[in-house]
Coordinates of C-alpha atoms in Angstrom, one line a residue:
X24 CA -22.3 3.3 24.4
X25 CA -21.4 0.6 26.8
X26 CA -22.8 -2.4 28.5
X27 CA -22.0 -5.4 30.6
X28 CA -19.0 -7.3 29.3
X29 CA -19.5 -9.3 26.1
X30 CA -19.9 -13.1 26.4
X31 CA -16.2 -13.4 25.3
X32 CA -15.1 -11.8 28.6
X33 CA -13.2 -14.1 31.0
X34 CA -14.4 -11.9 33.8
X35 CA -18.1 -12.4 33.4
X36 CA -17.6 -16.2 32.9
X37 CA -15.6 -16.2 36.2
X38 CA -18.6 -14.7 37.8
X39 CA -21.3 -16.9 36.6
X40 CA -17.6 -9.8 27.2
X41 CA -14.6 -8.0 3.3
X42 CA -16.3 -10.9 1.7
X43 CA -20.0 -10.7 1.2
X44 CA -22.3 -7.9 2.3
X45 CA -26.1 -8.1 2.1
X46 CA -27.4 -4.6 2.2
X47 CA -31.1 -3.9 2.0
X48 CA -31.9 -0.5 0.6
X49 CA -32.3 2.3 3.1
X50 CA -35.4 3.6 1.6
X51 CA -37.8 0.7 2.2
X52 CA -38.6 -1.8 4.9
X53 CA -36.4 -4.9 4.7
X54 CA -39.4 -7.2 4.0
X55 CA -40.0 -5.3 0.8
X56 CA -36.4 -5.6 -0.4
X57 CA -34.9 -8.5 -2.3
X58 CA -31.7 -6.9 -3.7
X59 CA -28.2 -7.8 -2.4
X60 CA -24.9 -6.2 -3.0
X61 CA -21.9 -8.5 -3.4
X62 CA -18.8 -6.8 -2.1
X63 CA -15.3 -7.8 -3.3
X64 CA -12.8 -9.2 -0.8
X65 CA -10.7 -6.1 -0.8
X66 CA -12.0 -2.6 0.3
X67 CA -13.7 -0.7 -2.4
X68 CA -11.7 2.5 -1.9
X69 CA -8.1 2.1 -3.1
X70 CA -7.0 5.4 -1.6
X71 CA -8.7 5.0 1.8
X72 CA -6.8 4.0 5.0
X73 CA -7.5 4.0 8.7
X74 CA -5.1 5.6 11.2
X75 CA -5.3 4.5 14.9
X76 CA -3.6 6.8 17.3
X77 CA -3.3 7.0 21.1
X78 CA -5.0 10.2 22.4
X79 CA -4.7 10.1 26.2
X80 CA -4.1 7.9 29.2
X81 CA -6.6 8.1 32.1
X82 CA -5.8 7.0 35.6
X83 CA -3.2 8.2 38.1
X84 CA -0.3 6.2 39.6
X85 CA -1.4 7.2 43.1
X86 CA -3.9 9.5 44.9
X87 CA -7.6 10.1 44.3
X88 CA -7.3 9.7 40.5
X89 CA -6.8 5.9 40.6
X90 CA -9.3 4.3 38.3
X91 CA -11.2 0.9 38.5
X92 CA -9.2 -2.2 37.7
X93 CA -10.6 -4.2 34.8
X94 CA -11.5 -7.4 36.7
X95 CA -14.5 -8.9 38.4
X96 CA -16.8 -7.4 39.4
X97 CA -15.6 -4.1 37.9
X98 CA -15.2 -5.5 34.3
X99 CA -18.3 -3.3 33.5
X100 CA -16.2 -0.1 33.9
X101 CA -16.3 2.1 30.8
X102 CA -14.7 5.3 29.7
X103 CA -17.1 8.0 28.5
X104 CA -16.4 11.4 27.0
X105 CA -18.7 14.2 28.0
X106 CA -20.2 16.9 25.8
X107 CA -17.5 19.4 27.0
X108 CA -14.6 17.0 26.2
X109 CA -13.8 15.6 29.6
X110 CA -13.5 11.9 30.3
X111 CA -15.3 10.0 33.1
X112 CA -14.1 6.7 34.5
X113 CA -15.3 4.7 37.6
X114 CA -13.0 5.0 40.7
X115 CA -10.8 2.3 42.2
X116 CA -12.1 -0.8 44.0
X117 CA -15.8 0.0 43.6
X118 CA -15.7 3.0 45.9
X119 CA -18.8 4.4 44.2
X120 CA -17.0 7.4 42.8
X121 CA -17.0 8.6 39.2
X122 CA -13.7 10.3 38.3
X123 CA -13.5 13.3 35.9
X124 CA -10.4 13.8 33.9
X125 CA -9.6 16.7 31.5
X126 CA -9.2 16.2 27.8
X127 CA -5.4 15.8 28.4
X128 CA -5.8 13.2 31.1
X129 CA -5.4 15.4 34.3
X130 CA -7.6 14.3 37.2
X131 CA -10.2 17.0 38.1
X132 CA -12.7 15.7 40.7
X133 CA -14.5 12.7 42.1
X134 CA -18.3 12.5 42.0
X135 CA -20.5 10.5 44.4
X136 CA -19.7 7.8 46.9
X137 CA -20.7 4.2 47.5
X138 CA -24.2 3.6 48.6
X139 CA -27.8 3.3 47.5
X140 CA -29.1 6.8 48.1
X141 CA -29.4 9.8 45.8
X142 CA -26.0 10.6 44.4
X143 CA -24.6 7.3 45.6
X144 CA -23.5 4.4 43.4
X145 CA -22.1 0.9 43.2
X146 CA -20.5 1.3 39.7
X147 CA -21.2 4.7 38.1
X148 CA -20.8 5.3 34.4
X149 CA -21.5 8.6 32.7
X150 CA -24.4 8.6 30.2
X151 CA -23.9 12.2 29.0
X152 CA -23.9 15.9 29.7
X153 CA -21.3 18.3 30.9
X154 CA -19.7 19.2 34.2
X155 CA -22.7 21.2 35.5
X156 CA -25.4 18.9 34.0
X157 CA -24.6 15.2 34.2
X158 CA -26.6 12.0 33.8
X159 CA -25.0 9.0 35.5
X160 CA -25.9 5.4 35.3
X161 CA -25.3 3.0 38.2
X162 CA -24.6 -0.1 36.1
X163 CA -25.1 -2.7 38.9
X164 CA -28.5 -1.4 40.2
X165 CA -29.5 -0.2 37.5
X166 CA -30.4 3.4 38.4
X167 CA -30.2 6.8 36.7
X168 CA -29.0 9.9 38.5
X169 CA -29.1 13.5 37.2
X170 CA -27.0 16.3 38.7
X171 CA -28.1 19.7 37.6
X172 CA -27.2 22.9 39.4
X173 CA -26.5 21.0 42.6
X174 CA -29.9 19.3 42.5
X175 CA -29.6 15.5 42.5
X176 CA -32.4 13.1 41.4
X177 CA -32.1 9.3 41.4
X178 CA -34.5 6.6 40.1
X179 CA -34.5 3.0 39.1
X180 CA -34.7 1.8 35.5
X181 CA -37.6 -0.6 34.5
X182 CA -35.3 -3.2 33.0
X183 CA -31.9 -4.9 33.0
X184 CA -29.7 -3.7 30.2
X185 CA -26.7 -4.5 28.1
X186 CA -25.9 -1.2 26.4
X187 CA -27.2 2.2 25.4
X188 CA -26.8 5.3 23.4
X189 CA -28.3 8.8 23.6
X190 CA -30.4 10.8 21.1
X191 CA -29.6 14.5 20.6
X192 CA -32.9 15.4 22.4
X193 CA -31.8 13.4 25.5
X194 CA -33.9 10.3 25.0
X195 CA -32.0 7.0 25.4
X196 CA -32.1 3.7 23.5
X197 CA -31.2 0.6 25.5
X198 CA -30.5 -3.0 24.6
X199 CA -32.6 -4.4 27.4
X200 CA -35.3 -6.9 28.4
X201 CA -38.6 -5.8 29.9
X202 CA -40.9 -8.0 31.9
X203 CA -43.9 -6.0 30.8
X204 CA -46.2 -8.3 28.7
X205 CA -46.4 -6.0 25.7
X206 CA -42.7 -5.5 25.6
X207 CA -41.5 -9.1 25.9
X208 CA -39.2 -10.2 23.1
X209 CA -38.2 -6.7 22.1
X210 CA -34.4 -6.2 22.7
X211 CA -34.5 -2.4 22.0
X212 CA -36.3 0.2 24.1
X213 CA -36.5 3.9 23.7
X214 CA -36.5 5.5 27.1
X215 CA -37.5 9.1 28.0
X216 CA -35.7 10.2 31.2
X217 CA -37.9 13.2 31.5
X218 CA -41.0 11.1 32.0
X219 CA -39.1 8.1 33.3
X220 CA -40.8 5.6 31.1
X221 CA -40.3 3.5 28.0
X222 CA -41.9 5.2 25.0
X223 CA -41.3 2.5 22.4
X224 CA -40.1 -1.1 22.3
X225 CA -38.8 -2.6 19.1
X226 CA -36.6 -5.2 17.4
X227 CA -38.6 -8.3 18.1
X228 CA -37.4 -11.2 16.0
X229 CA -39.4 -13.9 17.7
X230 CA -37.1 -14.9 20.6
X231 CA -38.7 -14.9 24.1
X232 CA -36.8 -14.5 27.3
X233 CA -36.9 -12.2 30.3
X234 CA -33.2 -12.8 31.3
X235 CA -30.4 -10.5 30.0
X236 CA -27.9 -13.3 30.3
X237 CA -24.4 -13.0 28.7
X238 CA -25.0 -16.4 27.1
X239 CA -28.2 -15.5 25.4
X240 CA -26.9 -14.1 22.1
X241 CA -30.4 -13.8 20.4
X242 CA -31.2 -10.7 22.4
X243 CA -27.8 -9.0 22.7
X244 CA -27.3 -5.9 20.5
X245 CA -24.7 -3.1 20.2
X246 CA -26.7 0.0 19.8
X247 CA -25.9 3.4 18.3
X248 CA -28.0 6.4 17.4
X249 CA -27.7 7.1 13.6
X250 CA -26.9 10.5 12.2
X251 CA -30.4 10.6 10.7
X252 CA -32.1 9.9 14.0
X253 CA -32.6 6.2 13.5
X254 CA -31.0 3.4 15.5
X255 CA -28.3 1.0 14.6
X256 CA -28.4 -2.4 16.3
X257 CA -25.6 -4.9 15.8
X258 CA -25.5 -8.5 16.8
X259 CA -22.4 -9.3 18.8
X260 CA -22.1 -12.9 17.6
X261 CA -22.5 -12.3 13.9
X262 CA -21.7 -9.5 11.4
X263 CA -25.3 -8.4 11.2
X264 CA -26.3 -4.8 11.7
X265 CA -30.0 -3.6 11.5
X266 CA -31.2 -0.1 11.2
X267 CA -34.5 0.7 12.9
X268 CA -36.7 3.8 13.1
X269 CA -37.6 4.9 16.7
X270 CA -41.1 4.0 15.8
X271 CA -40.2 0.3 15.3
X272 CA -39.8 -0.1 11.6
X273 CA -36.8 -2.0 10.3
X274 CA -35.2 0.1 7.6
X275 CA -32.2 -1.8 6.5
X276 CA -30.0 -4.8 7.2
X277 CA -26.2 -5.2 6.7
X278 CA -25.0 -8.7 6.8
X279 CA -21.4 -9.5 6.0
X280 CA -20.0 -13.0 5.5
X281 CA -16.4 -12.5 6.4
X282 CA -14.0 -15.5 6.6
X283 CA -12.5 -14.1 9.8
X284 CA -16.0 -13.6 11.4
X285 CA -18.1 -16.8 11.3
X286 CA -21.5 -16.6 13.1
X287 CA -21.7 -18.5 16.3
X288 CA -24.3 -19.2 18.9
X289 CA -22.5 -20.5 22.0
X290 CA -19.2 -19.6 23.5
X291 CA -16.8 -22.5 23.5
X292 CA -15.0 -21.8 26.8
X293 CA -12.9 -19.3 28.7
X294 CA -10.8 -17.2 26.4
X295 CA -7.5 -18.0 28.0
X296 CA -8.1 -21.8 27.5
X297 CA -10.1 -21.8 24.2
X298 CA -9.4 -19.6 21.2
X299 CA -12.0 -16.8 21.5
X300 CA -14.6 -16.1 18.9
X301 CA -15.1 -12.7 17.2
X302 CA -17.6 -10.3 18.6
X303 CA -18.8 -6.8 17.5
X304 CA -18.0 -4.5 20.4
X305 CA -19.8 -1.5 18.9
X306 CA -20.7 0.7 15.9
X307 CA -20.7 4.4 15.3
X308 CA -22.4 6.5 12.6
X309 CA -20.0 9.0 11.1
X310 CA -22.7 10.6 8.9
X311 CA -22.8 10.7 5.1
X312 CA -23.6 7.0 5.1
X313 CA -20.4 6.0 6.8
X314 CA -20.5 3.4 9.7
X315 CA -17.5 2.4 11.8
X316 CA -17.6 -1.2 13.1
X317 CA -15.3 -2.4 15.8
X318 CA -14.7 -6.1 16.3
X319 CA -12.8 -7.9 19.0
X320 CA -11.3 -11.2 17.9
X321 CA -8.6 -13.7 18.8
X322 CA -5.0 -12.4 18.7
X323 CA -3.1 -13.5 15.6
X324 CA -0.7 -15.3 17.9
X325 CA -3.2 -16.6 20.4
X326 CA -2.0 -19.1 22.9
X327 CA -3.6 -20.5 26.1
X328 CA -2.6 -18.8 29.3
X329 CA -2.5 -20.4 32.8
X330 CA -4.7 -18.5 35.3
X331 CA -2.9 -16.9 38.2
X332 CA -5.7 -14.8 39.9
X333 CA -8.7 -15.8 41.9
X334 CA -10.9 -12.7 42.3
X335 CA -13.9 -14.8 43.2
X336 CA -13.4 -17.9 45.4
X337 CA -13.2 -21.0 43.2
X338 CA -12.9 -19.0 40.0
X339 CA -9.4 -18.6 38.7
X340 CA -8.6 -16.1 35.9
X341 CA -5.7 -14.3 34.4
X342 CA -4.2 -10.8 34.9
X343 CA -6.4 -8.0 33.3
X344 CA -3.4 -6.8 31.2
X345 CA -3.0 -10.3 29.7
X346 CA -6.1 -9.6 27.6
X347 CA -3.9 -8.1 25.0
X348 CA -2.2 -11.4 24.5
X349 CA -5.6 -13.0 23.8
X350 CA -7.3 -10.4 21.5
X351 CA -6.8 -8.2 18.5
X352 CA -9.1 -5.4 17.3
X353 CA -10.5 -5.1 13.8
X354 CA -11.9 -1.7 12.7
X355 CA -13.8 -1.2 9.4
X356 CA -15.6 1.7 7.9
X357 CA -18.6 0.8 5.7
X358 CA -20.3 2.9 3.1
X359 CA -23.9 1.9 3.8
X360 CA -25.2 3.6 0.7
X361 CA -23.2 1.5 -1.8
X362 CA -22.8 -1.5 0.4
X363 CA -19.0 -1.6 0.4
X364 CA -16.1 -1.7 2.8
X365 CA -14.1 1.5 2.4
X366 CA -11.2 0.6 4.8
X367 CA -10.1 -2.1 7.1
X368 CA -7.4 -2.3 9.7
X369 CA -6.3 -4.7 12.5
X370 CA -4.4 -3.6 15.7
X371 CA -2.7 -5.7 18.3
X372 CA -4.8 -4.3 21.2
X373 CA -7.8 -5.6 23.1
X374 CA -10.7 -3.1 22.8
X375 CA -12.6 -2.6 26.0
X376 CA -15.3 -0.2 24.7
X377 CA -16.0 2.6 22.3
X378 CA -15.4 6.2 23.3
X379 CA -17.3 9.0 21.6
X380 CA -18.0 9.0 17.9
X381 CA -14.6 7.9 16.6
X382 CA -12.6 6.3 19.4
X383 CA -12.2 3.3 21.6
X384 CA -10.3 2.4 24.8
X385 CA -8.0 -0.3 26.0
X386 CA -6.7 -1.3 29.4
X387 CA -3.2 -1.1 30.7
X388 CA -1.3 -0.7 34.0
X389 CA 1.4 1.8 35.2
X390 CA 3.7 -0.9 36.5
X391 CA 4.0 -4.5 37.7
X392 CA 2.3 -3.4 40.9
X393 CA -1.0 -3.2 39.0
X394 CA -2.0 0.5 39.1
X395 CA -4.7 0.6 36.4
X396 CA -5.1 3.0 33.5
X397 CA -7.2 3.3 30.3
X398 CA -5.8 4.4 27.0
X399 CA -8.1 6.2 24.6
X400 CA -7.5 5.8 20.9
X401 CA -8.8 7.7 17.9
X402 CA -9.7 6.3 14.5
X403 CA -9.3 8.5 11.4
X404 CA -10.3 7.8 7.8
X405 CA -8.0 9.2 5.1
X406 CA -8.2 9.3 1.3
X407 CA -12.0 9.2 1.0
X408 CA -14.1 11.5 -1.1
X409 CA -17.8 10.9 -1.8

């Protein structure tokens, strides 16, 4: 769903964001599989295409509907769509409010305030629900809050996390690190908010650390609940996506060796000084074996930019809106059953995060005065038939 900014983010660094596809069969554990599918350079579906369209802008020019600016320490802000179609965005300047906008972008209400008590937040982001039944995550704490029928409950999570998604039954899956001995090394944790405990830890590939640091790529995953109830977990620093059962069995691996996405282990420098490396921002399961993959990579016309802001003393950076000059976004839809790329497109926008099942958001400003807003985009696949 969302998480702290990927290691390619200038903001986190300021503080301290179709060639070859190896697809293991979905029916058996990866270790029992030795078949690979070689995918041609071009998408397999000649009639398929992706359409990217702006859906709505969120954030008012003035008044209580001013949203959080995308700079440190509010680079963790995310847009989330609720079950009833509204959009939730953190409020301006870390005031602890979560702002609700209608599906057409009209400000509705502000929820919460800054603080550490029940119903108070530092940086609130919606996890899920609807207007009368919300689950809210305070990203900086981290704490969960439920608001149901006017009753507010708040409790602390047992880990530091980097992203999450929600099962239909309300359970959550986090990319996180736990200090509990029997969970060390597992980057994925299934969490039950009803019992307030981790019910399963999984995804161990032998790397050991207790720090969820942006520079530690071995444990960072972009998670998404699959249509069949399993879990997709994508590496941000390589085009590798694993499918896990909630019980901890690895079901499949997709590994793509694209010329425009070479695996990397260490970020080379700040993105306005050194050409940024590609990173998977998120994946979404569309059902029927289709998987949307969203990648942020260097702008086709990338050039270094001289920093002009100093949000943290001694750490200069660039204007938040200049991110579009540094990054493009690539979107692909994979057919995980045949191991092929159905469609591929590249847009001249810097993706901030994914929204819902088929969308993503970017950052903009109303004017040169810097009033922030977020633009939600939809992705549509045309010309496809199973």
